[in-house]
C-alpha angles and dihedrals in degrees: 000000000000091000090056092049092048092049092046091051091048091052092046090052099046112020097089093051092046088054091049090053094046092046091050092052098039103036090218122096094198094050090045092054091048093049092048092048091053092047092049090049088053090050092050092048091052097033094136091057090043089055091052093049096035117270095240095049092044093049094042092056091049092047094050092048092048093048091049091053093043091053088071088061097041110092090182094053109136120232110285099214094153095056092043094057105027136053110268097251092049092047092048093051091049092048093049095046106031100024101038099026097236119156115247090249091056092046089050092052091051094047095044092243133119118256096251089056091054091047089054089051091049091052089050090050089051089053092046089055091052094251095310116131124219132069096272092214132326 
């Protein structure tokens, strides 16, 4: 029973932000919800492994992989300039913070990182953009 409660709390805490991220990358709310639902089902099915690896890190990796695959089937997907020019983790941090307006602590919790690691990624994104702030497209 405790596993179910922990998983339910995890979903309650992160699902909305996962959907925001997927929608920003896919340009399709329905597809984003579907991708997030599948990823969360995978997390639930492998909850013991997720707990060992860290539920946020485990789920974030699965979400990023699923969104990348789903982009090939998303005709409305917006240009993904961040992920074309930056390493994935840097682009994700920039999208979450600059594009979706999430605080670094919230982005860190979603990505399964600590806040200083996200701040390093945000500084790297700033350098990649030549000192310009803003997400520069999802």
